Amino acid sequence: MKVAKDYGEIPSYHHYPEIEQCPHCEGELERSHPAWSKVIVSLEEVARVTNWGYRCVNRETTCPKPNEVYRSVMADGLALKNYTYGLDVIVFVGQQRFGEHRSLGEIHQALEGHGVFISERRVTDYMDEYEVLLKCAQGAKLEACRERIVANGGIVLTIDGVQPEKGKPTLYIFRDALSGVRLHAVSLLHNDTDSLKAEMEVADDLLKDLGIPLLGVVSDDQYAILRGVAEVWPDMLHHLCVQPPVALHFLKAVQRPIRQEDSSLAKELKKGGVASARLSAR
């Protein structure tokens, strides 16, 4: 039997859907259950991340999609499904190998410099996974998942940018928030509006070719993304992630004192007999 790895005392972060209303009936969303909760090892730190699933309050009455579970698309972008190591680790490995042409041993040593200790075999696996990301092999899944995507009413496009190191290329992943299928991925050295707009047009052409409607876009507030979305999809609902941008690191250094204060507060609440407190990264 596989024994879970003990990471000791690590920070815990909770994420919630970026939307507050059901997109199908406009009913309020209420907390249902943890969609997933796992330890994620990034280049910056090790943390337990919980992504809370929410459901429509009208699911037993008027909602046409009563079984839909909504969760944070930003949290879903932190790591690939069934992976402990963050997406930034995979991108770092890929860029070291294919961009810097470093050997397996050099990459392994560079990861240890970031406090990420994994086997050389796993490093090789991540090289392969990076290539899969760039080729966006899941694009073929769009046709296979067409029935489910159509049942969802279309695609909610998330645009995630991962840049492990300053001055290095950023890997942008275009993904459907509802089905989890990747539509497009590209590594860009320049994050300007024209470059991102061109990649958005690639995703848009793919959806048009497949006859799949775009319901909305979710991203952070990067200026180039905002301008690109406004030009490619001028009338499209564009929702900005309001939770901390943790795709590359869970919290910036200035936020760590806040988390520590929250931890101290939690201990005091427990001493005072308070049953529970909702603590999350602010």
Coordinates of C-alpha atoms in Angstrom, one line a residue:
M1 CA 0.0 0.0 0.0
K2 CA 1.3 3.4 -1.0
V3 CA 2.0 5.7 2.0
A4 CA 1.2 9.3 1.7
K5 CA 4.2 11.6 1.9
D6 CA 4.5 13.7 5.1
Y7 CA 5.3 17.3 4.3
G8 CA 5.0 18.4 7.9
E9 CA 3.3 21.7 8.7
I10 CA 2.5 23.5 5.5
P11 CA 0.1 26.4 4.7
S12 CA -3.4 25.7 3.5
Y13 CA -5.3 27.8 0.9
H14 CA -8.9 27.7 0.0
H15 CA -10.4 28.7 -3.4
Y16 CA -13.9 29.4 -4.5
P17 CA -15.7 29.8 -7.8
E18 CA -15.0 33.1 -9.6
I19 CA -18.7 33.4 -10.3
E20 CA -21.5 33.9 -7.7
Q21 CA -24.6 33.0 -9.8
C22 CA -25.6 30.0 -11.8
P23 CA -24.9 30.7 -15.5
H24 CA -28.0 28.7 -16.5
C25 CA -30.7 30.2 -14.2
E26 CA -29.0 33.0 -12.4
G27 CA -29.7 31.4 -9.1
E28 CA -27.2 31.9 -6.2
L29 CA -24.4 29.4 -5.8
E30 CA -23.9 27.7 -2.4
R31 CA -21.1 25.7 -1.1
S32 CA -21.5 21.9 -1.6
H33 CA -18.3 20.0 -1.1
P34 CA -14.5 20.1 -1.7
A35 CA -14.1 19.5 -5.5
W36 CA -10.6 18.5 -4.7
S37 CA -8.0 19.0 -2.0
K38 CA -4.3 18.1 -2.4
V39 CA -0.8 19.1 -1.7
I40 CA 0.8 21.1 -4.5
V41 CA 4.6 21.5 -4.7
S42 CA 5.5 24.7 -6.6
L43 CA 8.8 26.4 -7.2
E44 CA 8.0 28.8 -4.4
E45 CA 6.5 26.6 -1.6
V46 CA 4.6 23.5 -0.7
A47 CA 0.9 24.0 0.3
R48 CA -2.4 22.2 0.7
V49 CA -4.9 23.7 -1.8
T50 CA -8.6 23.0 -1.5
N51 CA -10.9 23.9 -4.4
W52 CA -14.5 24.2 -3.1
G53 CA -17.4 23.0 -5.3
Y54 CA -20.6 25.1 -5.3
R55 CA -24.0 24.2 -6.7
C56 CA -27.1 26.2 -7.7
V57 CA -29.7 26.8 -5.0
N58 CA -32.4 26.1 -7.6
R59 CA -31.0 22.6 -8.4
E60 CA -34.1 20.8 -7.1
T61 CA -36.6 23.2 -8.7
T62 CA -36.0 25.3 -11.7
C63 CA -32.4 25.0 -12.7
P64 CA -31.9 23.3 -16.0
K65 CA -28.5 22.0 -15.0
P66 CA -29.0 20.7 -11.5
N67 CA -25.9 18.5 -11.4
E68 CA -23.4 21.1 -12.3
V69 CA -20.6 21.8 -9.8
Y70 CA -18.8 25.1 -10.1
R71 CA -15.3 25.6 -8.7
S72 CA -12.3 28.0 -9.1
V73 CA -10.9 27.8 -12.6
M74 CA -7.8 29.6 -11.3
A75 CA -7.2 26.8 -8.7
D76 CA -7.7 24.2 -11.5
G77 CA -4.8 25.9 -13.3
L78 CA -2.3 25.4 -10.5
A79 CA -1.5 21.8 -11.3
L80 CA -2.5 19.2 -13.8
K81 CA -5.1 16.6 -12.8
N82 CA -3.6 13.9 -10.6
Y83 CA -0.3 15.8 -10.3
T84 CA 1.3 16.9 -7.1
Y85 CA 3.9 19.1 -8.6
G86 CA 2.6 22.5 -9.9
L87 CA 2.3 23.5 -13.5
D88 CA 5.1 26.0 -13.0
V89 CA 7.5 23.0 -12.2
I90 CA 6.5 21.3 -15.5
V91 CA 7.0 24.5 -17.4
F92 CA 10.4 25.2 -15.7
V93 CA 11.6 21.7 -16.6
G94 CA 10.4 22.1 -20.2
Q95 CA 12.0 25.5 -20.7
Q96 CA 15.3 24.3 -19.1
R97 CA 15.4 21.4 -21.5
F98 CA 14.2 22.8 -24.8
G99 CA 15.0 26.5 -24.3
E100 CA 18.3 26.3 -22.4
H101 CA 19.3 22.9 -23.7
R102 CA 20.3 21.7 -20.3
S103 CA 21.0 18.1 -19.4
L104 CA 18.8 16.0 -17.2
G105 CA 21.4 16.3 -14.3
E106 CA 21.5 20.0 -14.7
I107 CA 17.8 20.4 -14.6
H108 CA 17.6 18.1 -11.6
Q109 CA 20.1 20.3 -9.8
A110 CA 18.3 23.5 -10.8
L111 CA 15.1 22.1 -9.3
E112 CA 16.9 21.3 -6.0
G113 CA 18.0 24.9 -6.0
H114 CA 14.3 25.8 -5.8
G115 CA 13.7 23.3 -3.0
V116 CA 12.0 20.9 -5.4
F117 CA 13.3 17.3 -4.8
I118 CA 12.1 14.8 -7.4
S119 CA 13.7 11.8 -9.1
E120 CA 15.5 12.2 -12.5
R121 CA 12.9 9.8 -13.9
R122 CA 10.2 12.2 -12.9
V123 CA 12.1 15.1 -14.5
T124 CA 12.1 13.0 -17.8
D125 CA 8.3 12.5 -17.4
Y126 CA 7.8 16.3 -17.1
M127 CA 9.9 16.9 -20.2
D128 CA 7.4 14.7 -22.0
E129 CA 4.4 16.4 -20.4
Y130 CA 5.7 19.8 -21.4
E131 CA 5.9 18.7 -25.0
V132 CA 2.3 17.4 -24.7
L133 CA 1.2 20.8 -23.4
L134 CA 2.8 22.6 -26.3
K135 CA 1.3 20.2 -28.8
C136 CA -2.0 20.5 -27.0
A137 CA -2.8 16.9 -27.6
Q138 CA -6.1 17.3 -25.8
G139 CA -7.4 19.3 -28.7
A140 CA -8.5 16.0 -30.3
K141 CA -10.6 15.5 -27.2
L142 CA -12.9 18.4 -28.2
E143 CA -14.6 16.2 -30.8
A144 CA -14.8 13.3 -28.4
C145 CA -16.2 15.5 -25.6
R146 CA -18.6 17.3 -28.0
E147 CA -21.7 15.8 -26.4
R148 CA -20.7 17.0 -23.0
I149 CA -19.6 20.4 -24.2
V150 CA -22.9 20.9 -26.0
A151 CA -24.8 19.8 -22.9
N152 CA -22.9 22.5 -21.0
G153 CA -24.1 25.0 -23.6
G154 CA -20.6 25.7 -24.9
I155 CA -17.2 26.6 -23.6
V156 CA -16.0 29.0 -20.9
L157 CA -12.5 29.8 -22.0
T158 CA -9.8 30.3 -19.3
I159 CA -6.5 31.8 -20.3
D160 CA -3.7 30.9 -17.9
G161 CA -0.1 32.2 -18.2
V162 CA 2.8 30.4 -16.5
Q163 CA 6.2 32.0 -16.3
P164 CA 8.5 30.2 -13.8
E165 CA 11.4 32.7 -14.2
K166 CA 11.4 36.4 -15.1
G167 CA 12.7 37.1 -18.6
K168 CA 11.8 33.6 -19.8
P169 CA 8.9 32.7 -22.1
T170 CA 5.4 32.4 -20.7
L171 CA 3.4 29.3 -21.4
Y172 CA -0.2 30.3 -22.1
I173 CA -2.9 27.6 -21.9
F174 CA -6.4 28.0 -23.3
R175 CA -8.7 25.6 -21.5
D176 CA -12.4 25.0 -21.1
A177 CA -13.4 25.6 -17.5
L178 CA -16.4 23.3 -17.7
S179 CA -15.0 20.2 -19.3
G180 CA -11.3 20.8 -18.5
V181 CA -10.2 20.1 -22.1
R182 CA -7.3 22.1 -23.4
L183 CA -7.9 24.0 -26.6
H184 CA -4.6 25.6 -27.3
A185 CA -1.2 26.2 -25.8
V186 CA 1.7 28.4 -26.8
S187 CA 5.0 29.6 -25.4
L188 CA 5.5 33.3 -25.9
L189 CA 8.6 35.3 -25.2
H190 CA 6.8 38.6 -25.6
N191 CA 3.5 39.1 -23.7
D192 CA 2.2 42.0 -25.8
T193 CA -1.3 42.5 -27.0
D194 CA -0.7 41.6 -30.6
S195 CA 1.0 38.3 -29.7
L196 CA -1.8 37.2 -27.3
K197 CA -4.5 38.4 -29.7
A198 CA -3.1 36.2 -32.4
E199 CA -3.3 33.1 -30.1
M200 CA -6.8 34.0 -29.1
E201 CA -7.7 34.1 -32.8
V202 CA -6.3 30.5 -33.1
A203 CA -8.6 29.4 -30.3
D204 CA -11.5 31.3 -31.8
D205 CA -11.0 29.7 -35.2
L206 CA -10.9 26.2 -33.6
L207 CA -14.2 26.8 -31.9
K208 CA -15.8 28.1 -35.1
D209 CA -14.5 25.1 -37.1
L210 CA -16.1 22.8 -34.5
G211 CA -19.3 24.8 -34.2
I212 CA -18.9 25.2 -30.5
P213 CA -20.2 28.4 -28.9
L214 CA -18.1 30.5 -26.6
L215 CA -20.0 31.4 -23.4
G216 CA -17.4 33.6 -21.7
V217 CA -13.7 34.2 -20.9
V218 CA -12.0 34.0 -17.5
S219 CA -8.5 35.3 -16.9
D220 CA -6.4 37.6 -14.7
D221 CA -6.2 41.3 -15.2
Q222 CA -3.0 41.3 -17.4
Y223 CA -3.4 44.3 -19.7
A224 CA -2.5 42.4 -22.9
I225 CA -5.1 39.8 -22.2
L226 CA -7.8 42.4 -21.4
R227 CA -7.0 44.2 -24.7
G228 CA -6.9 41.0 -26.7
V229 CA -10.2 39.8 -25.4
A230 CA -11.8 43.1 -26.0
E231 CA -10.6 43.1 -29.7
V232 CA -11.2 39.4 -30.5
W233 CA -14.5 39.0 -28.6
P234 CA -15.8 42.6 -28.1
D235 CA -19.2 41.5 -26.8
M236 CA -18.1 38.6 -24.7
L237 CA -18.6 38.3 -21.0
H238 CA -15.1 38.5 -19.5
H239 CA -14.7 37.6 -15.9
L240 CA -11.5 38.5 -14.0
C241 CA -10.1 36.3 -11.3
V242 CA -10.4 38.2 -8.0
Q243 CA -8.6 35.7 -5.9
P244 CA -4.8 35.9 -5.4
P245 CA -2.9 35.1 -8.6
V246 CA -1.2 31.9 -7.5
A247 CA -0.5 30.1 -10.8
L248 CA 3.3 30.7 -10.3
H249 CA 3.4 31.1 -6.5
F250 CA 0.7 30.7 -3.9
L251 CA 1.2 34.0 -2.2
K252 CA 3.6 36.8 -2.7
A253 CA 6.0 37.6 0.2
V254 CA 3.9 40.6 1.3
Q255 CA 0.9 38.3 1.8
R256 CA 2.7 35.8 4.1
P257 CA 2.4 37.9 7.2
I258 CA -1.4 38.0 6.6
R259 CA -1.5 34.2 6.4
Q260 CA 0.5 34.0 9.6
E261 CA -1.9 36.4 11.3
D262 CA -4.8 34.2 10.1
S263 CA -3.1 31.1 11.6
S264 CA -2.6 32.9 14.9
L265 CA -6.2 34.0 14.9
A266 CA -7.4 30.5 14.2
K267 CA -5.5 29.2 17.3
E268 CA -7.0 32.0 19.4
L269 CA -10.5 31.1 18.2
K270 CA -10.0 27.5 19.1
K271 CA -8.8 28.5 22.6
G272 CA -11.9 30.6 22.9
G273 CA -14.2 27.7 22.1
V274 CA -15.2 28.8 18.6
A275 CA -16.1 25.7 16.7
S276 CA -14.8 26.8 13.3
A277 CA -13.6 29.7 11.3
R278 CA -13.4 30.3 7.5
L279 CA -9.8 31.1 6.8
S280 CA -8.5 31.6 3.3
A281 CA -5.8 33.4 1.5
R282 CA -6.9 37.0 1.0

